[in-house]
mmCIF file of N, CA and C in Angstrom:
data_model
loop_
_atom_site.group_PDB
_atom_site.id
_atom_site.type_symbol
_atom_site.label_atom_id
_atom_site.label_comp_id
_atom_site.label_asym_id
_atom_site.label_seq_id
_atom_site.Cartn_x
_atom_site.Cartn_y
_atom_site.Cartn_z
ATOM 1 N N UNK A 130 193.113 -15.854 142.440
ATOM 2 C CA UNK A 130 192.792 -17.127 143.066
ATOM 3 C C UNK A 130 191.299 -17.375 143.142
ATOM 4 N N UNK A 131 190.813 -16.531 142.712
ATOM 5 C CA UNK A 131 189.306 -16.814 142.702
ATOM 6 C C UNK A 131 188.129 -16.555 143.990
ATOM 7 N N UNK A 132 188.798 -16.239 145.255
ATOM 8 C CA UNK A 132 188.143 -15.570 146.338
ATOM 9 C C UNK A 132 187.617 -14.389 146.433
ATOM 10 N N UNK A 133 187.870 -13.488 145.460
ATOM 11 C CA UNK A 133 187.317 -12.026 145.785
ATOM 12 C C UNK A 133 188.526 -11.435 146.301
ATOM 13 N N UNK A 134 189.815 -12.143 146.501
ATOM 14 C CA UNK A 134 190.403 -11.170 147.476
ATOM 15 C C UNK A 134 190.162 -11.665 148.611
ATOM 16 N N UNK A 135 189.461 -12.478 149.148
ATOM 17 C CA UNK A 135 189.246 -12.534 150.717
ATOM 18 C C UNK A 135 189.782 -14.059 151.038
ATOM 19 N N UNK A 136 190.749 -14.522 150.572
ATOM 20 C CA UNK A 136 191.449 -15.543 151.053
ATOM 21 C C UNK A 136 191.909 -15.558 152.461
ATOM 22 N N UNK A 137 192.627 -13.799 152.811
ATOM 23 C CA UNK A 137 192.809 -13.681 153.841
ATOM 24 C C UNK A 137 191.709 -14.062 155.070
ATOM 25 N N UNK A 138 190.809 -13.929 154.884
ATOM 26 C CA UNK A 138 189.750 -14.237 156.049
ATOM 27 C C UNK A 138 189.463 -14.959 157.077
ATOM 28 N N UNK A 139 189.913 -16.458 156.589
ATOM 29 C CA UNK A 139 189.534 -17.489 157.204
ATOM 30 C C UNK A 139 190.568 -17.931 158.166
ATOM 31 N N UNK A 140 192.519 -17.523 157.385
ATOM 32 C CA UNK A 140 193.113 -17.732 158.474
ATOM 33 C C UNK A 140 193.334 -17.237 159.375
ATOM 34 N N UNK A 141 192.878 -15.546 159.101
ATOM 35 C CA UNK A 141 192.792 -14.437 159.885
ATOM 36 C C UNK A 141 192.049 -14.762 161.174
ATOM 37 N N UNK A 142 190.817 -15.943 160.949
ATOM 38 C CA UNK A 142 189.629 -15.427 161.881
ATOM 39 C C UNK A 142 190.404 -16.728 162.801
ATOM 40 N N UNK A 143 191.110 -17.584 162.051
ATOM 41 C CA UNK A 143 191.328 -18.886 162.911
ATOM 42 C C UNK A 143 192.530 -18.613 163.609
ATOM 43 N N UNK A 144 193.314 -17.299 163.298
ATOM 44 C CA UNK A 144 194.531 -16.968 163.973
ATOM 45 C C UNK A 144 193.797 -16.493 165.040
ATOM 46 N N UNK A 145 192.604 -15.408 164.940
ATOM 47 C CA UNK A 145 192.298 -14.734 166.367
ATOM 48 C C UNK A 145 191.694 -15.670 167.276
ATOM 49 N N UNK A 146 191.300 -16.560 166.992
ATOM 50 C CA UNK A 146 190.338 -17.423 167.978
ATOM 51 C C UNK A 146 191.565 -18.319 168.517
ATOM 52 N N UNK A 147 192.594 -18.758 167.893
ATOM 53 C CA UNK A 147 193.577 -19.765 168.324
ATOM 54 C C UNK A 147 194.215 -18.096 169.359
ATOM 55 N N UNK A 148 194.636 -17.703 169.278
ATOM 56 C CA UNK A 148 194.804 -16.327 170.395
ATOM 57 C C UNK A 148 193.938 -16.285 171.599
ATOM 58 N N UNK A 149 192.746 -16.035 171.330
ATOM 59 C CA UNK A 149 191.889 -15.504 172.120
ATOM 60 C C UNK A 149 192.151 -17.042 173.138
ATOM 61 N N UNK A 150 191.954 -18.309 172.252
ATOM 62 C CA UNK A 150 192.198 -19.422 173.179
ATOM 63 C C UNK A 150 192.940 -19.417 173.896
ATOM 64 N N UNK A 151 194.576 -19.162 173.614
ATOM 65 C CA UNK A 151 195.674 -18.971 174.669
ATOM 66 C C UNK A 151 195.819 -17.711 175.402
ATOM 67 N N UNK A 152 194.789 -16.529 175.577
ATOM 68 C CA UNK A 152 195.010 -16.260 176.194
ATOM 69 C C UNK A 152 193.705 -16.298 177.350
ATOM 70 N N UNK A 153 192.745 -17.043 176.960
ATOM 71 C CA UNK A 153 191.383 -17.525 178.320
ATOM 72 C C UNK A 153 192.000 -19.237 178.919
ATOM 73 N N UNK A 154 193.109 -19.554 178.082
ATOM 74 C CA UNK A 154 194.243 -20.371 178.963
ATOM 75 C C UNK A 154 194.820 -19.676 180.155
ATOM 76 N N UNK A 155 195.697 -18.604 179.732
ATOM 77 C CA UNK A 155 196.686 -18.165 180.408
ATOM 78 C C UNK A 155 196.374 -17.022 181.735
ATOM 79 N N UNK A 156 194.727 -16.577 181.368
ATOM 80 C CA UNK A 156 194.289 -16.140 182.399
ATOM 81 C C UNK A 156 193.395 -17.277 183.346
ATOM 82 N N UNK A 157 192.508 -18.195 183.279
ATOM 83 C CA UNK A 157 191.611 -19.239 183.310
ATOM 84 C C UNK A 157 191.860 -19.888 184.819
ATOM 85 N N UNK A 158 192.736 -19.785 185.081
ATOM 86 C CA UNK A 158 192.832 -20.147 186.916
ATOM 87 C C UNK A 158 192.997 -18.687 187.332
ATOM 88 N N UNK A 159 192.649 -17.519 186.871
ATOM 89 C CA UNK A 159 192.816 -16.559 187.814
ATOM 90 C C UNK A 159 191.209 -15.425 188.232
ATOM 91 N N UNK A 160 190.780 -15.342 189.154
ATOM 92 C CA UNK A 160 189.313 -14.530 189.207
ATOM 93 C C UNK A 160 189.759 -13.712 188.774
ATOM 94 N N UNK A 161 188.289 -13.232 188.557
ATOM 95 C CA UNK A 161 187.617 -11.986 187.888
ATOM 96 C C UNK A 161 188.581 -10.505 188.392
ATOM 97 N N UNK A 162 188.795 -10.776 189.772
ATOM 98 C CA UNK A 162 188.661 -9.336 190.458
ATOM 99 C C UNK A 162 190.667 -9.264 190.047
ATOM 100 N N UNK A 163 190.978 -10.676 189.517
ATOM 101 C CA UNK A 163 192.495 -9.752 189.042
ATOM 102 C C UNK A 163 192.765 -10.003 187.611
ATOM 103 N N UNK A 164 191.475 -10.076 186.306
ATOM 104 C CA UNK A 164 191.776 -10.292 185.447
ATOM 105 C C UNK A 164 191.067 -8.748 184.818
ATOM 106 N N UNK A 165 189.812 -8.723 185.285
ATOM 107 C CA UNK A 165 189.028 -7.511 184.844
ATOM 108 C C UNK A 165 189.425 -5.963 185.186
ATOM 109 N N UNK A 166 190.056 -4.887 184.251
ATOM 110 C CA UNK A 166 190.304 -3.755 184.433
ATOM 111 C C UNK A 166 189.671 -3.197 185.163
ATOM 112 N N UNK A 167 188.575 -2.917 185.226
ATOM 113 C CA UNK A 167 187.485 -2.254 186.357
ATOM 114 C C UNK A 167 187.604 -2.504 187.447
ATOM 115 N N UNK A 168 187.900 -3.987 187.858
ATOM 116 C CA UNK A 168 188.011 -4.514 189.465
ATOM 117 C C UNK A 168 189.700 -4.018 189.594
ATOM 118 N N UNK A 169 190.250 -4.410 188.542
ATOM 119 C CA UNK A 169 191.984 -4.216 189.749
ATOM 120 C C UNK A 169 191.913 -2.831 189.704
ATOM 121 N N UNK A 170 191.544 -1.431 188.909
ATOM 122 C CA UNK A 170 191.575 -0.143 189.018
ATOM 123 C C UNK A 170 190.769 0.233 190.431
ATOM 124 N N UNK A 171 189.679 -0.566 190.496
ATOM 125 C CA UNK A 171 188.890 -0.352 191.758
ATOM 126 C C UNK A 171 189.785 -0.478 192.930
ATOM 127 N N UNK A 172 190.444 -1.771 192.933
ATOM 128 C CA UNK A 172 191.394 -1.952 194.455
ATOM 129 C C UNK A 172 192.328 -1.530 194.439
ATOM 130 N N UNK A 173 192.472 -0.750 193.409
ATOM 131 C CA UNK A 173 194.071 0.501 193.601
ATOM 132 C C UNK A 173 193.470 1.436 193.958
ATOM 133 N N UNK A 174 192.143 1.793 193.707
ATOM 134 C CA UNK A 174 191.210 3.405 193.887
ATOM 135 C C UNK A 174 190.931 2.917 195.215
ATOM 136 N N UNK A 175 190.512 2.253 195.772
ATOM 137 C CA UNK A 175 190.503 1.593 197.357
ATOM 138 C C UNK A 175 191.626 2.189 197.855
ATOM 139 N N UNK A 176 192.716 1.764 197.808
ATOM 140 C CA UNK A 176 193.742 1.578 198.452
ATOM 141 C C UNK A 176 194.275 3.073 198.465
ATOM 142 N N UNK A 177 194.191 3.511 197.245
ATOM 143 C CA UNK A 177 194.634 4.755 197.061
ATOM 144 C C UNK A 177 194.147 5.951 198.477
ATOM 145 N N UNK A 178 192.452 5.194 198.687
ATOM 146 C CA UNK A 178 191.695 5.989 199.750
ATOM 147 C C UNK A 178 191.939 5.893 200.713
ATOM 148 N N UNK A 179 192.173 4.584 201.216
ATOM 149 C CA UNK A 179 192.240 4.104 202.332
ATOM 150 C C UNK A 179 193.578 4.458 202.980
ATOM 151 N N UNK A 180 194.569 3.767 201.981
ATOM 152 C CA UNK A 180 196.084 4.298 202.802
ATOM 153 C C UNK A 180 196.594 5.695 201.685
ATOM 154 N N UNK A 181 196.667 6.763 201.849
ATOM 155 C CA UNK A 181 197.289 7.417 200.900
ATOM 156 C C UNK A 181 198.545 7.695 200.982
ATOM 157 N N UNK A 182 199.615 7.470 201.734
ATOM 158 C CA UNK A 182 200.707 7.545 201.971
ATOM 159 C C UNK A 182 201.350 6.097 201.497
ATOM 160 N N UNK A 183 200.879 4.866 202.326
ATOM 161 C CA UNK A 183 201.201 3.881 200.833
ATOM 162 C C UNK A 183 201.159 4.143 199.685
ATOM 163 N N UNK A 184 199.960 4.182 199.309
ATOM 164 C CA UNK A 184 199.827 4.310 197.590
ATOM 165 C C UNK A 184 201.231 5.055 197.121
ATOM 166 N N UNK A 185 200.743 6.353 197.515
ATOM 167 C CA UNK A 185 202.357 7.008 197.068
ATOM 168 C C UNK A 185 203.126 6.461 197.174
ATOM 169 N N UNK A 186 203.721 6.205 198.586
ATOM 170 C CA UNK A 186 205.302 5.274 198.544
ATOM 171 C C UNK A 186 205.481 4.023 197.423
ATOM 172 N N UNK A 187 204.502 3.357 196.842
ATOM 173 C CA UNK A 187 204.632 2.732 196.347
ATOM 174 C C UNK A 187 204.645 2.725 194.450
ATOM 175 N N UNK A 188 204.500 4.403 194.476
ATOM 176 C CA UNK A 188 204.722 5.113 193.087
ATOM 177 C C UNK A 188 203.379 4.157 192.256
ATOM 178 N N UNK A 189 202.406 3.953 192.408
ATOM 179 C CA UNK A 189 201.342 3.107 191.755
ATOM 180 C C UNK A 189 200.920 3.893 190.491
ATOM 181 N N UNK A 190 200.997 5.381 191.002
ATOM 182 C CA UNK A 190 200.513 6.226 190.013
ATOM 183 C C UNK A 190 201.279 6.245 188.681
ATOM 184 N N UNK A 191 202.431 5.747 189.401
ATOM 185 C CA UNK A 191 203.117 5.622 187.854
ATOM 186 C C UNK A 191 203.530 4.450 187.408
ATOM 187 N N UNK A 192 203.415 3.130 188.148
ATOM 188 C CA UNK A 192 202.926 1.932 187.665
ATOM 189 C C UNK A 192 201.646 1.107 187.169
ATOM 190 N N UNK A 193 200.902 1.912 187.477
ATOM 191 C CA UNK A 193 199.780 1.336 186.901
ATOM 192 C C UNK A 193 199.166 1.512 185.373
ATOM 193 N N UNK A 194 199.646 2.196 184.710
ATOM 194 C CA UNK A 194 199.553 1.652 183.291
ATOM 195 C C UNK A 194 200.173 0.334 182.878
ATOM 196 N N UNK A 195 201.765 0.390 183.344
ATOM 197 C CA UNK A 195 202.225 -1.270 183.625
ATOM 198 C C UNK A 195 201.706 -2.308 183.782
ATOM 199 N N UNK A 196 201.202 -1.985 184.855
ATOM 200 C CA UNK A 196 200.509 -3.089 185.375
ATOM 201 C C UNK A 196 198.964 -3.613 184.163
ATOM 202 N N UNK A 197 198.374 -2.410 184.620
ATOM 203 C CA UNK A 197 196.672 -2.597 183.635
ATOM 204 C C UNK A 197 197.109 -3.133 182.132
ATOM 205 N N UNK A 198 198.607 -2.705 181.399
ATOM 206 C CA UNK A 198 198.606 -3.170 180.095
ATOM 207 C C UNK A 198 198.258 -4.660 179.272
ATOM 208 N N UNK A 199 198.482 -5.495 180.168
ATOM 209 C CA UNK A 199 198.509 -6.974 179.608
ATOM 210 C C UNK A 199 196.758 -7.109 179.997
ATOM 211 N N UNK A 200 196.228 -6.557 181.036
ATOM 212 C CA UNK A 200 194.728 -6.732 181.049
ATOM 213 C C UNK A 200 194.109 -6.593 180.163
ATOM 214 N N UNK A 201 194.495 -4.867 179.292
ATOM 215 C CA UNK A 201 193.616 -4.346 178.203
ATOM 216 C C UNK A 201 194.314 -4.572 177.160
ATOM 217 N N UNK A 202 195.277 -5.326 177.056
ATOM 218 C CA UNK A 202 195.709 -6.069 175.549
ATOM 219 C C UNK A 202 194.483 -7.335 175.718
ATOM 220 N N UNK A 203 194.815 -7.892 176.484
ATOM 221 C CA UNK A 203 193.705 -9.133 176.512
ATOM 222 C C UNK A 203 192.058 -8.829 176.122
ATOM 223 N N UNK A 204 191.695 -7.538 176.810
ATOM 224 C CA UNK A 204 190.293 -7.169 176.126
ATOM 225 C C UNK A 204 190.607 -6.297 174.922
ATOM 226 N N UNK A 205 191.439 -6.226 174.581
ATOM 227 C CA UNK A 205 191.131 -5.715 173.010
ATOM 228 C C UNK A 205 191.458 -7.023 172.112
ATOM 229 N N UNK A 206 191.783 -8.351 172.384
ATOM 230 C CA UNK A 206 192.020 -9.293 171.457
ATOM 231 C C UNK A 206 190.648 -9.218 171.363
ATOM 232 N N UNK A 207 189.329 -9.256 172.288
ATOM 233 C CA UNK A 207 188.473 -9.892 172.365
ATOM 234 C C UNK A 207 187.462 -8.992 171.563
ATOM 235 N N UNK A 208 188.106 -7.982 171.307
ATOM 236 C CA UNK A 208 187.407 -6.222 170.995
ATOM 237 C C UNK A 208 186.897 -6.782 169.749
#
């Protein structure tokens, strides 16, 4: 086709940006402190300190990859 091979490129780059768009939609009414991995790990590491018998009862330790996953899918679109 006459591109080098790199035909793929352009829809590639317009697929990630049409992505990246729906998903600074789908987070975009929500702050920082429950979109950013660092802040919600922080207020589980809070909480974890503060009440430690909650935390446990509430098995976090083993929900919180759950939880953090859709955060750090979202920063690796952006990766």
């Amino acid at each position: 086709d006459g591109d080098g091979g790199e035909g793929w490129a352009l829809p590639l780059k317009q697929k990630v940006e049409e992505v990246e768009a729906e998903a600074e939609w789908l987070f975009g009414d929500a702050a920082p402190e429950f979109v950013e991995v660092r802040q919600v790990r922080a207020r589980f590491a809070e909480w974890e300190a503060t009440q430690p018998s909650s935390y446990a009862d509430a098995y976090i330790g083993v929900c919180l990859p759950t939880l953090l996953s859709p955060l750090v899918r979202l920063q690796l679109i952006k990766w």
